[in-house]
Coordinates of C-alpha atoms in Angstrom, one line a residue:
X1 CA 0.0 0.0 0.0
X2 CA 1.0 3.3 -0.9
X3 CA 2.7 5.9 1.7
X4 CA 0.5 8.7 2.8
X5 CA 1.6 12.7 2.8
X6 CA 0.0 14.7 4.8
X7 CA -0.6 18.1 4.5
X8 CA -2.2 19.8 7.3
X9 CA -3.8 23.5 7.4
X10 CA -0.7 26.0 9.0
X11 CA -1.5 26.7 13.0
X12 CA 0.9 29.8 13.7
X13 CA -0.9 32.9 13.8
X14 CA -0.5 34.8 10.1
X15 CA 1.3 31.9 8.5
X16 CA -0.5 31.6 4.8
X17 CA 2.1 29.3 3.3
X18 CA 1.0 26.1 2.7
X19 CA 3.7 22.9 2.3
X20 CA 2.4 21.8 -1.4
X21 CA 0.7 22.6 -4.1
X22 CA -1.1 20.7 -6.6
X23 CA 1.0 21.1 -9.4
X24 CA 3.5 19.3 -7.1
X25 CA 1.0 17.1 -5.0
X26 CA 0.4 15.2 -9.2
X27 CA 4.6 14.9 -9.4
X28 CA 4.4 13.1 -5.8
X29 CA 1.3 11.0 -6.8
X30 CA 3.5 9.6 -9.8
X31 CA 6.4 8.7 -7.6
X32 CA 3.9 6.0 -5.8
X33 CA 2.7 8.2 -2.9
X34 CA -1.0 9.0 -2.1
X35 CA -1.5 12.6 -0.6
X36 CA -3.8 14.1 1.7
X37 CA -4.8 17.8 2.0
X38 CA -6.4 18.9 5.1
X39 CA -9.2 21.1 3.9
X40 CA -8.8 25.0 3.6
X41 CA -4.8 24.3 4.0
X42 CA -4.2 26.1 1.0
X43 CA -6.7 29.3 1.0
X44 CA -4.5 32.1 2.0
X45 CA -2.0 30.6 -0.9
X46 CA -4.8 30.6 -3.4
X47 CA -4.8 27.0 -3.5
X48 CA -8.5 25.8 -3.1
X49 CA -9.4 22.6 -2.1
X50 CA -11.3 21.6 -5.8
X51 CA -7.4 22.5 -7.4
X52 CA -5.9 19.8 -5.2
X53 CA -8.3 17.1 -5.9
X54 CA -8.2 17.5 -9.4
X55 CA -4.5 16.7 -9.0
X56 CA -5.5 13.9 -7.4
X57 CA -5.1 14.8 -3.8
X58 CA -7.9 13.3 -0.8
X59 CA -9.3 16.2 1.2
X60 CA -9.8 15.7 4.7
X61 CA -11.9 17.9 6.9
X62 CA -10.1 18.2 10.0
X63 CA -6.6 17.9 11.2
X64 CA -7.3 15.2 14.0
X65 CA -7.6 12.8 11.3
X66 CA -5.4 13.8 9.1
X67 CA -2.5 13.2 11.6
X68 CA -3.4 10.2 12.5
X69 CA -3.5 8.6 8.9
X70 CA -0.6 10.1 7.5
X71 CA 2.7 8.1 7.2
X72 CA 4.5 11.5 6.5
X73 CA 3.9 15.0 7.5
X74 CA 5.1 18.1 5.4
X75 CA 4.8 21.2 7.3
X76 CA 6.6 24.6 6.8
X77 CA 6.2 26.0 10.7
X78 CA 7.3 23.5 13.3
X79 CA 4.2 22.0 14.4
X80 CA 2.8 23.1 18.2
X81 CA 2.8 20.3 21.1
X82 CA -0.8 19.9 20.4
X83 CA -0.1 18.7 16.8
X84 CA 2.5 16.3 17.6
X85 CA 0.5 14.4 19.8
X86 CA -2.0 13.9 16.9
X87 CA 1.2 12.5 15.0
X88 CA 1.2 9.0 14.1
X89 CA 3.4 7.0 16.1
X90 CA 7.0 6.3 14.2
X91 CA 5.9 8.4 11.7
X92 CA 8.0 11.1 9.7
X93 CA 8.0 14.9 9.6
X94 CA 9.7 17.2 7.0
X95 CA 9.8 20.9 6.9
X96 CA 11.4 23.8 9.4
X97 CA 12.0 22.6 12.9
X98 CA 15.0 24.8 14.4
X99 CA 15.8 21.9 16.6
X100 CA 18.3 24.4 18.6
X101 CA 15.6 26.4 19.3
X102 CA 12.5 24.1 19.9
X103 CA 14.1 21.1 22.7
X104 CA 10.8 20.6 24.0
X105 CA 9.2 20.0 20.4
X106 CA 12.2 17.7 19.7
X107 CA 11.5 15.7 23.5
X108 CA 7.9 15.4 22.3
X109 CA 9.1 13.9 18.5
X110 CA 11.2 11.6 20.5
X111 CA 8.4 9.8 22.3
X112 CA 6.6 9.4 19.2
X113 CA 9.8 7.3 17.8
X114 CA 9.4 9.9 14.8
X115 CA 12.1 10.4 11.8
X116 CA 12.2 14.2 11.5
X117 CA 14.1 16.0 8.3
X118 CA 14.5 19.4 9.4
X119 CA 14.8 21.5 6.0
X120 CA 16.7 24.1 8.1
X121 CA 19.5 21.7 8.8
X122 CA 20.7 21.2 5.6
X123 CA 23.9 21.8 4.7
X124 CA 24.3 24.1 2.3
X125 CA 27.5 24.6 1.0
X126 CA 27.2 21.0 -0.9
X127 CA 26.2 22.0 -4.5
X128 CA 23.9 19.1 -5.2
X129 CA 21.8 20.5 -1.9
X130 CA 20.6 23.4 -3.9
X131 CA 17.6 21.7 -5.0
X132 CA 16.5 21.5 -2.1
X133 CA 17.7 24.4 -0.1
X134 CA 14.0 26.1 1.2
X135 CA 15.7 28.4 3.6
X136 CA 17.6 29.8 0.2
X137 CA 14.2 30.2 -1.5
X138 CA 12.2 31.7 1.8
X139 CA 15.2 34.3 1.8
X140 CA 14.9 35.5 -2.0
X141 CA 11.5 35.9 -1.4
X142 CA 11.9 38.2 1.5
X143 CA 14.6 40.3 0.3
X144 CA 12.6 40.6 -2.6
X145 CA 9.7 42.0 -0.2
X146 CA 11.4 43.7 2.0
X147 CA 11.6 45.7 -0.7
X148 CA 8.2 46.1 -1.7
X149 CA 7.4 47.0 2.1
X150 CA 9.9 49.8 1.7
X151 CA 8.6 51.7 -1.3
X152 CA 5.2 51.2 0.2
X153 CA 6.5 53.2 3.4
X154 CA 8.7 55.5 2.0
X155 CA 6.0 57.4 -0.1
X156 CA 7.8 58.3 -2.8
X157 CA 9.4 57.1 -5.7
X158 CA 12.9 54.6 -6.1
X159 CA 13.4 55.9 -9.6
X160 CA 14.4 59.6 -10.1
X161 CA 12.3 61.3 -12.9
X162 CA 12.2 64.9 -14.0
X163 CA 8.7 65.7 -15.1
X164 CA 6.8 69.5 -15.7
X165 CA 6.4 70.0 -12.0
X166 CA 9.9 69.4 -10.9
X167 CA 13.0 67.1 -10.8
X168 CA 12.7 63.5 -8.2
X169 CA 15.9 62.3 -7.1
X170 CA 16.5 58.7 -6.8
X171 CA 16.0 57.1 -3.7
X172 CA 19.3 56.0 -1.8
X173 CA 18.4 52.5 -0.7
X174 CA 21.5 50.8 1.8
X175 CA 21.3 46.9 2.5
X176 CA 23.4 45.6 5.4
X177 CA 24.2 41.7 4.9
X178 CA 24.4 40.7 1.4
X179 CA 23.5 37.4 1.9
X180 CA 20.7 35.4 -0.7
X181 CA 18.0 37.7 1.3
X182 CA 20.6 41.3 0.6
X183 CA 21.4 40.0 -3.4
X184 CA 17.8 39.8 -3.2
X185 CA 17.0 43.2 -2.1
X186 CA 19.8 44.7 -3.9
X187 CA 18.2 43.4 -7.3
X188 CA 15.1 44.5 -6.4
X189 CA 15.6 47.9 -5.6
X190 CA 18.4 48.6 -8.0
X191 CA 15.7 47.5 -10.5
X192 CA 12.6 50.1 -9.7
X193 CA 15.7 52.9 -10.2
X194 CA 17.3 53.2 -6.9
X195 CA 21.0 54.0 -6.0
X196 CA 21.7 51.0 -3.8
X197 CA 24.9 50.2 -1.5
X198 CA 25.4 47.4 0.6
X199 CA 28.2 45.9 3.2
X200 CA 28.6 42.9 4.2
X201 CA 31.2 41.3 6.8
X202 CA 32.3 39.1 3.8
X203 CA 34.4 40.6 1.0
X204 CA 34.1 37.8 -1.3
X205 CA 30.7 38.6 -2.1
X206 CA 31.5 42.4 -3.4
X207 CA 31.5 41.0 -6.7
X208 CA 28.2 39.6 -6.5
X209 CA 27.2 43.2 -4.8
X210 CA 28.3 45.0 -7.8
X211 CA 26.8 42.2 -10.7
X212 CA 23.3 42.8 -9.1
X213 CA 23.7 46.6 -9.3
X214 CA 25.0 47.7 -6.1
X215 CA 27.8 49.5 -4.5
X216 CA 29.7 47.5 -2.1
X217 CA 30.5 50.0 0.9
X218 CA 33.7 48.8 2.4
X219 CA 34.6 48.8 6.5
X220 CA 37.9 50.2 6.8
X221 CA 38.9 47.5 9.1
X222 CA 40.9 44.8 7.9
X223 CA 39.2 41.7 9.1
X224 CA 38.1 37.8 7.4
X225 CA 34.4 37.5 8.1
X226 CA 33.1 34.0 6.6
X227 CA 31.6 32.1 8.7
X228 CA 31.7 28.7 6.6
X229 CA 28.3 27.2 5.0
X230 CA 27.4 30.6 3.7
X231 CA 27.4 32.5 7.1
X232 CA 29.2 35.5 8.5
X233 CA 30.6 34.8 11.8
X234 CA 30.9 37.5 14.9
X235 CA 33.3 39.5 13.9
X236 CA 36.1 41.2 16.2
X237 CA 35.5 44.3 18.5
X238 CA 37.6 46.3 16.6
X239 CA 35.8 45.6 13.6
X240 CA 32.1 46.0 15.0
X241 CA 33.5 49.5 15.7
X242 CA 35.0 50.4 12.7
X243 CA 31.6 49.0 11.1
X244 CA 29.5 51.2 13.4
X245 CA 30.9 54.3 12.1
X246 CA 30.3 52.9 8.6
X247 CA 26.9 52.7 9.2
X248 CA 26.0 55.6 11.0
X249 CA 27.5 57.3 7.9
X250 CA 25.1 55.5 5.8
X251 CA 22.2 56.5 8.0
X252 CA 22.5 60.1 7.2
X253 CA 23.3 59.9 3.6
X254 CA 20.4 57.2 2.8
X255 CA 16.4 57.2 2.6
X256 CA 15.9 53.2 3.2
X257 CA 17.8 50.7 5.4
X258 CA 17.1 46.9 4.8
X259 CA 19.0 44.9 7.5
X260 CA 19.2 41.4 6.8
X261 CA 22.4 40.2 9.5
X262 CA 21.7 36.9 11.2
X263 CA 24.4 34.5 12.9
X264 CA 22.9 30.6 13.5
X265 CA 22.7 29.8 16.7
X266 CA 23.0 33.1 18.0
X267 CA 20.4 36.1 18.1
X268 CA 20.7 39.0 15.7
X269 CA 23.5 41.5 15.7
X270 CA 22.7 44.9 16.7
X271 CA 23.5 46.9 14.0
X272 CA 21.2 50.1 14.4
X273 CA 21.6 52.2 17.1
X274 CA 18.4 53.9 18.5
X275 CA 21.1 57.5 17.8
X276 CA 21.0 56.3 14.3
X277 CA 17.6 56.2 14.0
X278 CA 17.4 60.1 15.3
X279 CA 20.3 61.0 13.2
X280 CA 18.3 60.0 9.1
X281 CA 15.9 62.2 7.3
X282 CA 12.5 62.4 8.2
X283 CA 10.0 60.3 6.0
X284 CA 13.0 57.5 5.9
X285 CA 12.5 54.0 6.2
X286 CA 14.1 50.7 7.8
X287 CA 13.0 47.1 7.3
X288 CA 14.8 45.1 9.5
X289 CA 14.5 41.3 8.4
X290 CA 15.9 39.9 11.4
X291 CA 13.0 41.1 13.5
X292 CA 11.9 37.6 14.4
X293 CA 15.3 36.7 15.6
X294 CA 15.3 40.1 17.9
X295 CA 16.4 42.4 15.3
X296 CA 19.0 44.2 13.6
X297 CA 17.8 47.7 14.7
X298 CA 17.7 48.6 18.2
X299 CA 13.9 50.1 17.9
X300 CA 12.7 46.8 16.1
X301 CA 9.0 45.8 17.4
X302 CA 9.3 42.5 15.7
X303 CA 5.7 41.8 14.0
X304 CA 5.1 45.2 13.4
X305 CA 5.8 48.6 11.3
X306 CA 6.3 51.8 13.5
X307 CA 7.1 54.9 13.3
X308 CA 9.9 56.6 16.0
X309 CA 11.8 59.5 15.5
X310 CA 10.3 60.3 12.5
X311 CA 11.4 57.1 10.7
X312 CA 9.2 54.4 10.0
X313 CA 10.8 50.5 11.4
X314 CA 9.1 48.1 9.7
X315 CA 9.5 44.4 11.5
X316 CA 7.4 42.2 10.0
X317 CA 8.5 38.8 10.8
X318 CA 6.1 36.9 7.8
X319 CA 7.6 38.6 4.6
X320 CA 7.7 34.8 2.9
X321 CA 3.6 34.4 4.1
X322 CA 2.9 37.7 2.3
X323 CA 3.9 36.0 -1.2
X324 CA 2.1 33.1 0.1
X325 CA 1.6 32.0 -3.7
X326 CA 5.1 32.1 -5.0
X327 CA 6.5 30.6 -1.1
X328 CA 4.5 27.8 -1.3
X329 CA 5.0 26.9 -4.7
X330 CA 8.9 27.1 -3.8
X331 CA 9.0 25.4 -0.7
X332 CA 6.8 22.8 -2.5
X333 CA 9.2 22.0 -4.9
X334 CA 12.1 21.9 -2.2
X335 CA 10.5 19.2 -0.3
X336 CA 9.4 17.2 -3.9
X337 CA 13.4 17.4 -4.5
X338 CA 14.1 16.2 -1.2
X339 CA 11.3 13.3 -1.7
X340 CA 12.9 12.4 -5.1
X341 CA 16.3 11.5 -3.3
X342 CA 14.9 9.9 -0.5
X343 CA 12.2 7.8 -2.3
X344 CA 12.6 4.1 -3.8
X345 CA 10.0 2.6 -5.8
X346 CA 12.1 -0.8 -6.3
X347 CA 9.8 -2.8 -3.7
X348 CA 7.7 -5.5 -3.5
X349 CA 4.8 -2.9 -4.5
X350 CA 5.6 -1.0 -7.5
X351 CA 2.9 1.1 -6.8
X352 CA 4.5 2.0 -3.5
X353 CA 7.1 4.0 -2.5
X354 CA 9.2 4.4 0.6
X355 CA 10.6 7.0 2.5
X356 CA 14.1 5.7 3.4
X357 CA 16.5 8.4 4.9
X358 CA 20.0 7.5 3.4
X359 CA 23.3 8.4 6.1
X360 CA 25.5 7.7 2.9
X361 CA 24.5 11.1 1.5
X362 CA 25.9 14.2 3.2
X363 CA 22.7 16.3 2.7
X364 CA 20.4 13.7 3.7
X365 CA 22.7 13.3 7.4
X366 CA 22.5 16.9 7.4
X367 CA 19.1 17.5 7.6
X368 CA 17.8 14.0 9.9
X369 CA 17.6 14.9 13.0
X370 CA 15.5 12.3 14.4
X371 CA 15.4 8.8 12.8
X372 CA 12.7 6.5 14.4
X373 CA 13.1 8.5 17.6
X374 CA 17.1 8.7 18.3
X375 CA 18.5 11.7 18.0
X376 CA 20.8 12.1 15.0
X377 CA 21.5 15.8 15.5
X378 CA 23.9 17.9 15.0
X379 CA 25.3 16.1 12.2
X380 CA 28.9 15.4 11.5
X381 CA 30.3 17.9 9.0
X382 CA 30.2 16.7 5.5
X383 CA 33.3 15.6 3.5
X384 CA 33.6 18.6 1.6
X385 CA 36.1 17.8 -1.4
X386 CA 39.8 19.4 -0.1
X387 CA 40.4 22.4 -1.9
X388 CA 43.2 22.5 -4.6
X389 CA 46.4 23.6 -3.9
X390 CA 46.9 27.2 -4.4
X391 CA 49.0 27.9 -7.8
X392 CA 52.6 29.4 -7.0
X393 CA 53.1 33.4 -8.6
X394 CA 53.5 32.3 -12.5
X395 CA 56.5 34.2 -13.4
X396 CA 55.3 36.6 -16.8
X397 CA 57.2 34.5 -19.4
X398 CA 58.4 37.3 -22.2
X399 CA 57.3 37.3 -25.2
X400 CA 60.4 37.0 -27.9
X401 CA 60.2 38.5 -31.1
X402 CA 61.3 36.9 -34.6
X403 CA 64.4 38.0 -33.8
X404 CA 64.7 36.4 -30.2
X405 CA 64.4 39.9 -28.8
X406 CA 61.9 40.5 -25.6
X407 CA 58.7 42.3 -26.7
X408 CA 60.0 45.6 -24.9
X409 CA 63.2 45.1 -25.1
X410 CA 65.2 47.8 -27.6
X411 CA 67.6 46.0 -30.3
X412 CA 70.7 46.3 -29.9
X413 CA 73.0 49.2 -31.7
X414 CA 74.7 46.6 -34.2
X415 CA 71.5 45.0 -35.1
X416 CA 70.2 48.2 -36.2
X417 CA 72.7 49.4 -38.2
X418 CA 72.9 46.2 -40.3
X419 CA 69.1 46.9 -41.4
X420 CA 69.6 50.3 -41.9
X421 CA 72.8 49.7 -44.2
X422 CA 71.1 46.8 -46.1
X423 CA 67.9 48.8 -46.4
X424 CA 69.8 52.1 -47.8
X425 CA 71.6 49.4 -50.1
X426 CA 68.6 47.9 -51.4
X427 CA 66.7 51.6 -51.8
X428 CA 70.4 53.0 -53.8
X429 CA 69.9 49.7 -56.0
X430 CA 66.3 51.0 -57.0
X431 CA 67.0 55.0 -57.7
X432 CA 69.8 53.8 -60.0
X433 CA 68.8 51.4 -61.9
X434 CA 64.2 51.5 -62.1
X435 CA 62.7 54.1 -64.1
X436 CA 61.6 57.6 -62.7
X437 CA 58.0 56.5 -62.5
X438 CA 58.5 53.1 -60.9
X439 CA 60.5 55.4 -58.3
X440 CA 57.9 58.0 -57.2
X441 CA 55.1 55.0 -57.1
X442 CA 58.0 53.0 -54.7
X443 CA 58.2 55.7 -52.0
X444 CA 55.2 55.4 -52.0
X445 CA 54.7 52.4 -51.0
X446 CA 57.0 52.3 -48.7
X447 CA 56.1 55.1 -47.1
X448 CA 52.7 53.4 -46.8
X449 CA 53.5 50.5 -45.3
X450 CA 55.7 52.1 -42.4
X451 CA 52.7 54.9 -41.5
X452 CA 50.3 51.4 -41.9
X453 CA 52.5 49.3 -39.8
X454 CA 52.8 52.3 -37.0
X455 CA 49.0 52.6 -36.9
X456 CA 48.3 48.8 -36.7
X457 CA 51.4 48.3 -33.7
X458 CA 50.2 51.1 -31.4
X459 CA 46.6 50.2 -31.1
X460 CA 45.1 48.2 -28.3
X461 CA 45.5 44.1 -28.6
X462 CA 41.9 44.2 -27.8
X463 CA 40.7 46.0 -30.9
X464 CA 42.6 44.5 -33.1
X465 CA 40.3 42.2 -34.7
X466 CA 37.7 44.9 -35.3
X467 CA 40.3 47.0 -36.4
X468 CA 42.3 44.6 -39.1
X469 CA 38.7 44.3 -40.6
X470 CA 37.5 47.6 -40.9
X471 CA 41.2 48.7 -42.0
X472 CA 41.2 45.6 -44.8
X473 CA 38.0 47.0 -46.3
X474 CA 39.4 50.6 -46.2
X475 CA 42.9 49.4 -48.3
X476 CA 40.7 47.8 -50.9
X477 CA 41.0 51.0 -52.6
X478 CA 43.4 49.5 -54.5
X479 CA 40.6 48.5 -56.2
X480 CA 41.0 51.5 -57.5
X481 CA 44.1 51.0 -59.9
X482 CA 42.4 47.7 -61.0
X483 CA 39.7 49.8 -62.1
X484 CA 42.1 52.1 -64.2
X485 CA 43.6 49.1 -66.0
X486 CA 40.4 47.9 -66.8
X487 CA 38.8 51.2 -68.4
X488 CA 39.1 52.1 -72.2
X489 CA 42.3 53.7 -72.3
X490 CA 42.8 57.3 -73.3
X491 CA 42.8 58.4 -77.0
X492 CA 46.7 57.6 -77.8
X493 CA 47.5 55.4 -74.9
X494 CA 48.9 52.0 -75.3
X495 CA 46.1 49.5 -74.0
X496 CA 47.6 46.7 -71.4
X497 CA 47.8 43.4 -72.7
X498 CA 46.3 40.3 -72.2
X499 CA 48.0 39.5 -68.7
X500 CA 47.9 42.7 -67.2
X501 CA 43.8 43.0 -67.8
X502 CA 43.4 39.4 -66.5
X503 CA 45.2 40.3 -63.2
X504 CA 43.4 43.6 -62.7
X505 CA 39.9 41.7 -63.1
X506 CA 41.2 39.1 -61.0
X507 CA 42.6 41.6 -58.3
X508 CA 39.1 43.7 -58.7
X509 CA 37.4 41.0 -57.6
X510 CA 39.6 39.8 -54.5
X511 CA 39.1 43.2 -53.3
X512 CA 35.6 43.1 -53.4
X513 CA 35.2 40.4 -50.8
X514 CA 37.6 42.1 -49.0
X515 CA 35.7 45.1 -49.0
X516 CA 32.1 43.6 -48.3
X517 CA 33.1 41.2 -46.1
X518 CA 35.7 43.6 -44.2
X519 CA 32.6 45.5 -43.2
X520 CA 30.4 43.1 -42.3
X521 CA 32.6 41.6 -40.0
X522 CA 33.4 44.9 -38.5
X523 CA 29.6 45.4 -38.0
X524 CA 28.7 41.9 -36.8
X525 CA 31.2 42.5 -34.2
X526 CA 30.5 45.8 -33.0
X527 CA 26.9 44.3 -32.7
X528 CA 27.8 42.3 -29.8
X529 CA 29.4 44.8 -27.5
X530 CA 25.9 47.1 -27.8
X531 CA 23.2 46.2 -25.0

């Protein structure tokens, strides 16, 4: 017989997220599971309860019973006391369960002998953990809106615009943790038209400050502050100091703070001072996203938006629940990517699947904190693969000429007098014995290919393709002289013969591919450096 999911309705107070959706509840019906939706779990998500049966989901009216049939349990809120002791006994619970913070829930799990995979316990710096890395998704979907809460409070607009009644400067937006939730923010805001800077304790991720349109705001305080697993770590006295200033700076100059610093295990850094707060504009806004962890700001309320000194705190502490749509439909497809590697459909039921937490996998040990009531948490770390070796300083080999000569290096005195005596040999060989004519059209030439060849050497390694085409379409004027052989000749003249005509049709025509194509290539690559 078939597992059973369970889905039950959300109990905490404002939480509209639901655990699945019914796109995902048919993708977990074809991998041998039957689910079950408690009814009006998925309401506040726009999810009704006629969208889930037609995906072939059972709808069960009240939670009572859908506990106590349900072989697995995905939640997204740690379920209360109350719901665990609906819980089927040895049965399995997936979703966020902070088992740090929660002992009592986790004694309670214990007596029911329950496997738990706690979502938040995932490790994830392993690359194949992505998939199923909710806490990733919840936070781009709160930077996203923390965004959203701050142009709503600000009351004017991100983007500057100059319009008949006045110029609007751009709003100065400042993000403090650039984290998934801060890249988040930053390409939010950055996006409607704001000038956005952001600091973060890490300096790896300035690079990923500046690609979403930011300005990474440096501390000027030498100081290593990665944490490991994604995470900052508590930085250094001297460094909290040097990054106070920083940000007390910021707090004048700026309209909108977005606050986003959180440690695991530890409550959330104080990062705004209450002086701050007095010292920004009036009108100006902070969202502090660590509200629900104490916050960020000194003047947080968490769970609400206030307005002190002039300067409207927002601490909402459900940004995720109010895009309960796109949260659920993420965290839905976390937990189906978890299911995937976890389920087995090779027993003696084909129709049947099993949920069989594997200890061989790093990110499955990660994230099993119970397994049939014994307490497998904290895990061991994961074998991460050793980093490589770091490359000794290459030396800058130098580049040798023709000649053996370093690319900067000057040639040496004997060297060039041997080509200037053989050239001045070779040019007193040609005024003595060629014709007058053949002379003039000779310097010429010459002098062409030494004002060419300067122009060509002195011009940026970077442009030279672009430049060798445009400049091969521009010397097909020899074209020109082919031209000249071709034409009638003059009343008088001698007309060329035979060879000389064949050569200027062929040369005519050489030169007109060169021409064409010269500048089609020239365009075609131009084309790719305009946005």
């Amino acid at each position: 017989m078939a597992l059973q999911i369970g889905v039950p309705r959300e109990t905490f107070p404002g939480e509209k997220r639901v655990a699945t959706v019914p796109e995902v509840v048919e993708k977990l019906v074809k991998l041998g599971f039957s689910v079950a939706v408690e009814s009006g779990a998925g309401d506040a998500a726009n999810c009704a309860d006629d969208t889930y049966r037609a995906a072939g989901a059972e709808i069960v009216a009240d939670a009572v019973t859908l506990w106590g049939k349900s072989d697995i349990v995905f939640k997204v809120r740690p379920p209360s006391l109350a719901e665990v002791a609906l819980m089927k006994t040895g049965g399995t619970l997936v979703g966020f369960v902070w088992p740090a913070q929660n002992p009592d829930l986790m004694q309670a799990l214990t007596a029911k002998q329950a496997t738990v995979l706690a979502i938040d316990c995932l490790p994830r710096m392993l690359s194949r953990a992505q998939k199923m890395d909710a806490l990733t998704s919840m936070a781009g979907i709160s930077g996203y809106r923390a965004v959203i809460e701050a142009a709503n409070a600000f009351g004017r607009f991100f983007a500057g615009q100059i319009t008949a009644a006045g110029k609007v400067p751009p709003a100065k937006v400042f993000i403090a943790g650039a984290g998934v939730a801060g890249l988040a923010a930053i390409g939010t805001a950055a996006g409607l038209g704001a000038i956005v800077r952001a600091n973060d304790t890490r300096a790896e991720v300035a690079d990923q400050v500046k690609s979403m349109g930011g300005e990474f705001v440096k501390v000027d305080y030498e100081e290593e502050g990665s944490g490991g697993g994604g995470y900052a770590k508590v930085m250094s006295e001297g460094f909290q100091a040097a990054q106070r200033a920083m940000y007390a700076q910021q707090a004048r100059e700026v309209d909108i703070i977005i606050t986003t610093a959180l440690i695991p295990g530890k409550p959330a850094p104080r990062l705004i001072t209450a002086e701050m707060v007095r010292s920004m504009k009036p009108g100006s806004v902070i969202v502090d996203m660590a509200a629900e962890q104490g916050g960020n700001c000194e003047l947080t309320e968490p769970g609400q938006a206030v307005v002190k000194h002039g300067v409207t705190i927002v601490g909402y502490t459900d940004l995720p629940s109010r895009l309960a749509k796109q949260s659920s439909t993420l965290y839905a497809t976390n937990l189906f990517r978890l299911t995937e590697e976890l389920v087995k459909t090779k027993s003696a039921d084909p129709a049947a699947g099993t949920f069989v937490p594997n200890f061989e996998d790093d990110a499955i040990r990660g994230l099993t904190v119970l397994r049939q009531g014994e307490l497998t948490w904290p895990a061991p770390a994961p074998n991460l693969p050793a980093p490589p070796p770091p490359k000794p300083a290459a030396v800058p080999a130098e580049k040798k000429s023709a000649h053996g000569h370093g690319a900067g290096a000057p040639m040496s005195g004997g060297t060039l007098a041997t080509i200037f005596g053989i050239g001045a040999v070779l040019f007193w060989l040609v005024g003595a014995y060629a014709p007058a004519s053949f002379l003039s059209h000779f310097t010429v030439f010459v002098l062409a290919c030494f004002v060419g060849y300067m122009v060509i050497w002195n011009v940026t390694p970077a442009l030279h393709t672009p430049l060798m085409s445009v400049t091969n379409a521009i010397s097909s004027i020899i074209c020109v002289g082919a031209l000249v052989q071709i034409a009638p000749p003059a009343s008088g003249a001698e007309r060329p013969d035979g060879w000389i005509l064949g050569l200027a049709v062929f040369a005519l025509a050489l030169t007109a591919i060169n021409m064409f194509g010269g500048f089609a290539v020239t365009r075609r690559m131009l084309a790719m450096f305009r946005k």
